[in-house]
Coordinates of C-alpha atoms in Angstrom, one line a residue:
R1 CA -50.2 -11.5 28.4
G2 CA -46.7 -11.9 27.4
L3 CA -47.7 -13.4 24.1
A4 CA -50.4 -10.9 23.5
W5 CA -47.8 -8.0 24.1
T6 CA -45.2 -9.8 21.7
R7 CA -48.0 -10.2 19.0
F8 CA -49.1 -6.7 19.2
L9 CA -45.5 -5.6 18.6
A10 CA -44.7 -8.0 16.1
V11 CA -47.7 -7.1 14.0
T12 CA -47.3 -3.4 14.3
E13 CA -43.7 -3.7 13.2
R14 CA -44.6 -5.8 10.3
A15 CA -47.3 -3.3 9.3
Y16 CA -45.1 -0.4 9.4
T17 CA -42.3 -2.2 7.3
D18 CA -44.8 -3.5 4.7
G19 CA -46.5 -0.2 4.3
M20 CA -43.2 1.5 3.9
R21 CA -41.8 -0.7 1.5
S22 CA -44.9 -0.7 -0.6
F23 CA -44.8 3.3 -0.5
L24 CA -41.3 3.2 -1.5
K25 CA -41.4 0.8 -4.3
K26 CA -45.0 1.0 -5.7
D27 CA -45.7 4.7 -5.1
L28 CA -42.2 6.2 -5.5
G29 CA -40.7 3.7 -7.9
V30 CA -37.7 3.0 -5.6
E31 CA -35.6 0.1 -7.4
A32 CA -33.0 -0.2 -4.8
A33 CA -32.9 -3.4 -2.5
I34 CA -34.8 -2.3 0.8
I35 CA -34.7 -3.7 4.5
D36 CA -36.2 -2.1 7.6
T37 CA -33.4 -2.7 10.1
Q38 CA -31.0 -5.4 11.4
A39 CA -32.8 -8.9 11.6
S40 CA -32.1 -9.2 15.3
Y41 CA -34.1 -6.3 16.6
G42 CA -37.2 -8.2 17.8
G43 CA -35.6 -11.5 18.2
I44 CA -37.2 -14.4 16.1
A45 CA -40.2 -12.1 15.4
G46 CA -37.7 -9.4 14.1
A47 CA -36.1 -12.0 11.7
F48 CA -39.7 -13.0 10.5
R49 CA -40.3 -9.2 9.7
E50 CA -37.1 -8.8 7.8
S51 CA -37.9 -11.9 5.8
F52 CA -40.3 -10.1 3.6
N53 CA -37.7 -7.6 2.5
D54 CA -35.0 -7.8 -0.2
F55 CA -32.1 -8.8 1.7
I56 CA -31.2 -9.5 5.4
D57 CA -28.8 -7.1 7.4
M58 CA -26.8 -7.5 10.8
H59 CA -24.7 -5.7 13.0
A60 CA -22.0 -7.0 15.6
Y61 CA -19.3 -5.5 17.7
W62 CA -16.7 -7.6 19.7
Q63 CA -16.9 -6.2 23.3
H64 CA -18.6 -2.9 22.6
P65 CA -17.6 -0.3 25.0
H66 CA -19.8 -0.4 28.1
F67 CA -20.7 3.0 30.0
P68 CA -22.0 2.0 33.5
G69 CA -23.0 5.7 34.3
R70 CA -24.1 8.2 31.7
P71 CA -24.5 6.8 28.0
W72 CA -21.5 7.6 26.0
D73 CA -19.5 9.3 28.8
G74 CA -16.0 9.4 27.6
A75 CA -14.7 9.4 31.1
N76 CA -16.5 6.5 32.5
W77 CA -16.6 3.4 30.1
N78 CA -14.8 0.0 29.9
I79 CA -14.3 -2.9 27.6
R80 CA -13.4 -6.6 28.5
N81 CA -10.4 -6.6 26.4
T82 CA -10.1 -10.2 25.5
P83 CA -9.5 -11.8 22.0
M84 CA -12.4 -13.3 20.1
S85 CA -10.1 -16.0 19.0
A86 CA -10.2 -17.2 22.5
E87 CA -14.2 -17.4 22.7
K88 CA -15.2 -21.0 22.9
G89 CA -18.7 -20.1 21.8
G90 CA -17.9 -18.8 18.4
G91 CA -18.0 -15.0 19.4
N92 CA -19.7 -12.8 16.7
L93 CA -19.1 -15.2 14.0
A94 CA -21.7 -17.8 15.1
Y95 CA -24.1 -14.9 16.3
L96 CA -24.1 -13.4 12.7
A97 CA -24.3 -16.6 10.8
M98 CA -27.4 -17.8 12.5
Y99 CA -29.3 -15.1 10.8
R100 CA -28.4 -15.7 7.3
M101 CA -31.7 -16.3 5.5
E102 CA -32.2 -19.0 2.8
G103 CA -32.7 -17.3 -0.8
K104 CA -31.8 -13.8 0.2
P105 CA -28.4 -11.7 0.1
F106 CA -26.7 -11.1 3.6
T107 CA -24.8 -8.3 4.7
V108 CA -23.2 -7.0 7.9
S109 CA -23.4 -3.3 7.5
E110 CA -21.8 -2.6 11.0
Y111 CA -18.9 -4.5 12.2
D112 CA -15.9 -3.8 14.6
H113 CA -13.5 -4.8 17.2
P114 CA -13.4 -1.5 19.1
A115 CA -10.2 0.2 20.3
P116 CA -8.4 0.5 22.5
S117 CA -8.5 -3.4 22.8
H118 CA -5.1 -5.1 22.7
Y119 CA -6.4 -7.8 20.1
V120 CA -8.0 -5.7 17.4
A121 CA -5.5 -7.0 14.8
E122 CA -7.6 -10.0 14.7
M123 CA -10.7 -8.5 13.3
F124 CA -10.5 -8.4 9.7
P125 CA -8.7 -11.9 9.0
M126 CA -11.4 -13.6 11.1
I127 CA -14.5 -11.9 9.8
A128 CA -13.4 -11.7 6.1
S129 CA -12.4 -15.4 5.9
F130 CA -15.5 -16.6 7.9
A131 CA -17.8 -14.3 5.6
A132 CA -16.0 -16.2 2.6
I133 CA -16.9 -19.6 3.8
Q134 CA -20.4 -18.6 4.7
D135 CA -20.8 -16.9 1.2
W136 CA -22.2 -13.5 2.7
D137 CA -22.7 -10.6 0.4
G138 CA -21.2 -7.6 2.1
L139 CA -19.1 -6.5 5.1
F140 CA -19.0 -2.7 6.2
Q141 CA -16.5 -2.0 9.0
F142 CA -17.9 0.9 11.3
D143 CA -16.6 3.5 10.8
W144 CA -14.0 5.3 8.8
G145 CA -13.3 8.0 11.3
G146 CA -12.9 11.9 11.6
T147 CA -12.3 14.6 9.2
D148 CA -8.7 14.8 10.1
S149 CA -6.7 12.4 8.1
D150 CA -3.4 13.1 9.5
T151 CA -3.6 12.7 13.3
R152 CA -1.4 9.8 13.3
R153 CA -3.0 8.2 16.4
I154 CA -6.0 6.0 17.1
T155 CA -8.8 8.7 17.9
G156 CA -11.7 6.5 19.1
Y157 CA -13.3 3.3 19.6
F158 CA -14.3 2.7 16.1
A159 CA -12.0 4.7 13.7
L160 CA -10.2 2.8 11.1
Q161 CA -8.4 5.6 9.3
Q162 CA -5.6 6.0 11.9
H163 CA -5.6 2.3 13.3
P164 CA -2.7 0.2 12.0
G165 CA -4.0 -2.9 13.7
K166 CA -7.0 -2.7 11.4
L167 CA -5.6 -1.1 8.3
A168 CA -2.8 -3.5 8.1
F169 CA -5.0 -6.4 7.3
L170 CA -7.3 -4.8 4.8
P171 CA -5.3 -6.3 1.6
A172 CA -5.8 -9.9 3.1
A173 CA -9.5 -9.4 3.8
A174 CA -9.9 -8.2 0.3
L175 CA -8.3 -11.0 -1.3
M176 CA -10.0 -13.9 1.0
F177 CA -13.6 -12.4 0.8
R178 CA -13.8 -10.2 -2.4
R179 CA -11.5 -12.1 -4.7
G180 CA -12.8 -15.4 -3.2
D181 CA -9.3 -16.8 -2.5
V182 CA -11.4 -18.5 0.5
E183 CA -14.0 -20.3 -1.1
P184 CA -17.7 -21.0 0.4
A185 CA -18.4 -24.2 2.4
Q186 CA -19.9 -26.8 0.2
A187 CA -21.8 -28.2 3.2
T188 CA -25.1 -26.6 4.4
A189 CA -27.0 -26.3 7.5
R190 CA -30.6 -25.1 7.1
L191 CA -32.8 -24.2 10.0
R192 CA -36.7 -24.5 9.5
I193 CA -38.6 -22.2 11.8
P194 CA -42.5 -22.7 11.9
A195 CA -43.6 -19.2 10.6
A196 CA -46.9 -19.6 12.8
Q197 CA -44.6 -20.0 15.9
A198 CA -42.6 -17.1 15.3
E199 CA -44.3 -14.6 17.9
Q200 CA -44.7 -17.5 20.3
L201 CA -40.9 -18.3 20.3
A202 CA -40.1 -14.5 20.6
A203 CA -42.5 -14.4 23.7
E204 CA -40.9 -17.3 25.1
N205 CA -37.3 -15.5 25.0
I206 CA -36.2 -18.2 22.5
S207 CA -33.3 -16.7 20.7
M208 CA -32.1 -17.5 17.4
W209 CA -29.1 -19.1 19.2
D210 CA -31.5 -21.4 21.1
A211 CA -33.4 -22.2 18.0
W212 CA -30.2 -23.3 16.2
T213 CA -28.9 -25.3 19.1
K214 CA -32.1 -26.9 19.9
A215 CA -32.1 -28.0 16.3
G216 CA -28.8 -29.8 16.8
L217 CA -26.2 -27.1 15.6
S218 CA -22.8 -27.1 17.4
V219 CA -20.1 -24.6 17.2
S220 CA -18.0 -26.7 15.2
N221 CA -20.8 -26.7 12.4
I222 CA -20.2 -22.8 11.8
L223 CA -16.8 -23.6 10.2
T224 CA -17.9 -26.5 7.8
H225 CA -21.5 -25.6 7.0
R226 CA -23.1 -22.6 5.2
L227 CA -25.8 -21.6 7.6
E228 CA -29.3 -20.4 6.4
M229 CA -32.7 -20.3 8.1
A230 CA -36.1 -19.8 6.8
F231 CA -39.6 -19.3 8.0
A232 CA -41.7 -22.2 6.7
P233 CA -45.0 -24.0 7.2
A234 CA -43.3 -26.7 9.3
A235 CA -45.0 -28.1 12.2
K236 CA -41.7 -28.0 14.2
L237 CA -38.3 -26.5 14.5
E238 CA -35.7 -28.5 12.7
A239 CA -32.4 -28.5 10.9
Q240 CA -31.0 -30.5 8.1
F241 CA -27.1 -30.9 7.5
K242 CA -26.0 -31.7 4.3
G243 CA -22.9 -32.1 2.0
E244 CA -19.1 -32.8 3.1
A245 CA -18.2 -31.0 6.2
V246 CA -14.7 -29.9 5.3
S247 CA -13.3 -26.4 5.5
P248 CA -10.2 -24.4 5.0
I249 CA -10.9 -22.6 8.6
S250 CA -10.0 -24.3 11.8
W251 CA -10.5 -22.8 15.1
D252 CA -9.0 -24.7 18.2
T253 CA -11.0 -23.2 21.0
E254 CA -8.8 -25.0 23.6
A255 CA -5.5 -23.8 22.1
M256 CA -7.4 -20.3 21.3
V257 CA -5.8 -20.4 17.7
Y258 CA -7.9 -19.6 14.5
T259 CA -6.3 -20.5 11.2
V260 CA -7.0 -20.2 7.5
D261 CA -5.5 -22.7 5.1
A262 CA -6.7 -22.1 1.6
P263 CA -4.5 -22.5 -1.5
A264 CA -3.8 -18.9 -2.0
A265 CA -4.6 -17.4 1.7
K266 CA -3.2 -18.4 5.0
A267 CA -3.6 -16.9 8.3
V268 CA -2.8 -17.7 11.8
V269 CA -4.6 -15.6 14.8
G270 CA -4.5 -15.7 18.5
H271 CA -2.5 -17.6 21.0
C272 CA 0.1 -18.8 18.6
T273 CA 3.5 -17.4 19.9
G274 CA 6.0 -19.7 21.3
K275 CA 5.3 -22.4 19.1
T276 CA 5.1 -23.5 15.2
T277 CA 1.9 -23.4 13.4
K278 CA 1.9 -25.7 10.3
L279 CA -0.6 -25.1 7.3
S280 CA -0.2 -26.7 3.8
G281 CA 3.0 -25.2 2.2
V282 CA 3.9 -23.0 5.1
E283 CA 5.1 -22.9 8.7
F284 CA 4.8 -20.0 11.0
D285 CA 7.2 -20.3 14.0
V286 CA 6.2 -17.1 16.0
K287 CA 8.4 -16.1 19.0
S288 CA 6.9 -15.3 22.4
N289 CA 5.5 -12.0 23.3
P290 CA 4.0 -10.6 26.6
R291 CA 0.3 -11.5 25.7
N292 CA 0.8 -14.7 23.8
F293 CA -1.0 -13.1 20.9
A294 CA -0.3 -12.4 17.2
V295 CA -1.7 -12.3 13.8
L296 CA 0.0 -13.2 10.5
T297 CA -1.5 -13.3 6.9
L298 CA 0.1 -14.5 4.0
N299 CA -1.7 -14.1 0.6
A300 CA -0.7 -14.8 -2.9
V301 CA -1.0 -11.4 -4.7
D302 CA -1.0 -13.2 -8.1
A303 CA -4.0 -15.7 -6.7
R304 CA -1.9 -18.8 -7.5
P305 CA -1.4 -21.5 -4.9
L306 CA 1.2 -20.8 -2.5
A307 CA 3.7 -23.5 -4.0
Q308 CA 3.4 -21.6 -7.5
S309 CA 3.0 -18.0 -6.5
R310 CA 5.6 -15.6 -7.5
R311 CA 4.5 -12.7 -5.4
L312 CA 3.4 -13.0 -1.8
L313 CA 2.2 -10.3 0.9
L314 CA 2.8 -11.1 4.6
A315 CA 1.3 -9.1 7.4
A316 CA 2.2 -9.4 11.0
A317 CA 0.9 -7.4 13.9
G318 CA 0.0 -7.8 17.6
N319 CA -0.8 -5.2 20.2
V320 CA -1.4 -1.4 18.7
E321 CA -1.9 1.6 21.0
N322 CA -1.0 5.3 21.1
T323 CA 2.1 6.7 22.7
G324 CA 1.3 7.2 26.6
M325 CA -2.3 5.6 26.6
G326 CA -3.5 5.8 30.1
W327 CA -4.6 2.4 31.2
N328 CA -6.3 1.6 34.3
A329 CA -4.8 -1.5 36.5
E330 CA -7.1 -4.0 34.8
H331 CA -6.4 -2.7 31.2
T332 CA -10.2 -2.2 30.6
S333 CA -10.2 1.4 30.0
V334 CA -8.1 4.7 29.3
G335 CA -11.0 6.9 30.2
T336 CA -10.2 10.2 28.5
R337 CA -6.3 9.5 28.4
W338 CA -6.1 8.2 24.8
G339 CA -2.4 9.2 24.3
S340 CA -0.7 11.0 21.7
A341 CA 0.9 10.4 18.3
P342 CA 2.6 8.4 17.2
T343 CA 0.6 5.2 17.5
V344 CA 3.0 2.3 18.3
C345 CA 2.8 -1.2 17.0
E346 CA 4.0 -4.4 18.6
G347 CA 6.5 -6.0 16.2
I348 CA 6.2 -9.6 15.6
A349 CA 9.0 -12.0 15.5
A350 CA 8.8 -15.3 13.5
R351 CA 10.4 -17.5 11.2
V352 CA 8.4 -18.3 8.1
T353 CA 9.1 -21.4 6.0
L354 CA 7.6 -21.9 2.8
T355 CA 7.5 -25.0 0.2
N356 CA 7.9 -23.5 -3.3
G357 CA 9.7 -24.5 -6.6
A358 CA 11.4 -21.1 -6.9
R359 CA 15.0 -20.7 -8.0
T360 CA 15.6 -17.3 -6.3
I361 CA 13.8 -15.5 -3.4
R362 CA 13.8 -11.8 -2.3
V363 CA 12.0 -10.6 0.7
H364 CA 11.4 -7.0 1.3
A365 CA 10.1 -5.0 4.4
L366 CA 7.6 -2.5 3.1
D367 CA 6.4 1.0 4.3
G368 CA 2.7 2.0 4.6
S369 CA 2.6 2.8 0.9
G370 CA 3.9 -0.5 -0.2
A371 CA 7.5 0.8 -1.1
R372 CA 10.4 -1.3 -0.4
V373 CA 12.5 0.0 2.6
A374 CA 14.7 -2.8 3.3
E375 CA 15.7 -6.4 2.3
V376 CA 15.2 -9.2 4.7
P377 CA 17.8 -12.1 4.7
A378 CA 16.3 -15.2 3.2
T379 CA 17.6 -18.7 2.3
L380 CA 16.6 -21.3 -0.2
A381 CA 17.4 -24.9 -0.1
G382 CA 15.8 -28.1 -0.9
G383 CA 12.7 -26.5 -2.0
K384 CA 12.2 -24.7 1.1
L385 CA 12.8 -21.0 1.7
S386 CA 13.0 -19.5 5.0
F387 CA 13.3 -16.0 6.4
D388 CA 12.9 -14.2 9.8
I389 CA 10.7 -11.2 10.6
D390 CA 11.5 -9.0 13.4
P391 CA 10.7 -5.8 15.2
Q392 CA 13.9 -4.4 13.9
F393 CA 12.4 -3.9 10.4
K394 CA 9.9 -1.6 11.9
T395 CA 7.0 -2.6 9.6
L396 CA 3.8 -4.6 9.5
W397 CA 4.1 -5.8 5.8
Y398 CA 6.6 -7.8 4.0
E399 CA 6.8 -8.8 0.2
I400 CA 8.1 -12.1 -0.8
V401 CA 9.3 -12.2 -4.7
L402 CA 10.1 -15.8 -6.0

């Protein structure tokens, strides 16, 4: 009965999708790329449904608000409030990557780490760098926010426009993903799912995660291989791993630190405080803070490798929240007590040391428009330059001119 019911649902969905696609393209002459909905709706049978469309789309939210009573009750909700960088199972990154389909563009049209989490700053550096190594085609953060562009406080779970912890890392995300400073992984992992078994697998509650892991994928593979799956006339579920497994991304799930080490793009995310993280050409000695959490990105504005770059942008942030947010004892909800303006950002203290052949160095603290507002003391000796960022500069952005 379970298989018959699953097959009925899957066949009905495909009939609708195929009919609507044919109507739009053949009868109306629509030339835009068409999908039905995200590929995970319907499990493996849903992915099979979407395999006949023009591209594959997915959504994901890290710790979406949970409403234990009435749906979307603003007074009764909670989040787990833990960082994705501490997730040993790969979090949203693994979940999304497993739905990429061979030979088709892949987009994530809804993505967010909802407020008021203390760890929102990790969102853009992690998803943008990971999307780059996986060679995805589009990312959409959900959502921009309301019509008032000057509230100067975080206004809701998903709003981007007033959230410094999200906005601060958009330049780094654009350079890593859109400009391609983080290059796609050269190794591939290809999953073959027998097309004739799509409905059977769905009926047995075999998830895409189950299928990949059954075929031999480990969490470490998602950082070194471009994942892609396909429905094939194969007799069994199997995966093929090809190419050299190297990556500019490292994720130490025990230390709970995620790093990016590309020639023109660096990042350190997670439990990185109270120690020094060494990447090629740069060291981040991040000072301790209450949650042992910080996010720092360093990008070559001129796209040159770090050792040759003449202009760099550094962003650093930790916890971000409104003034007077009314947290419960567990820090899992503020209910309706979102607080008031201004939004307050935790300043990150760190010593940054670069290896560079420059003869002079100037470091500037920037305001939100990119204007220079203060000079940061820096030293240059023996091919190494060092400077200290600190909460006293009251900024999330620094410019290094060499």
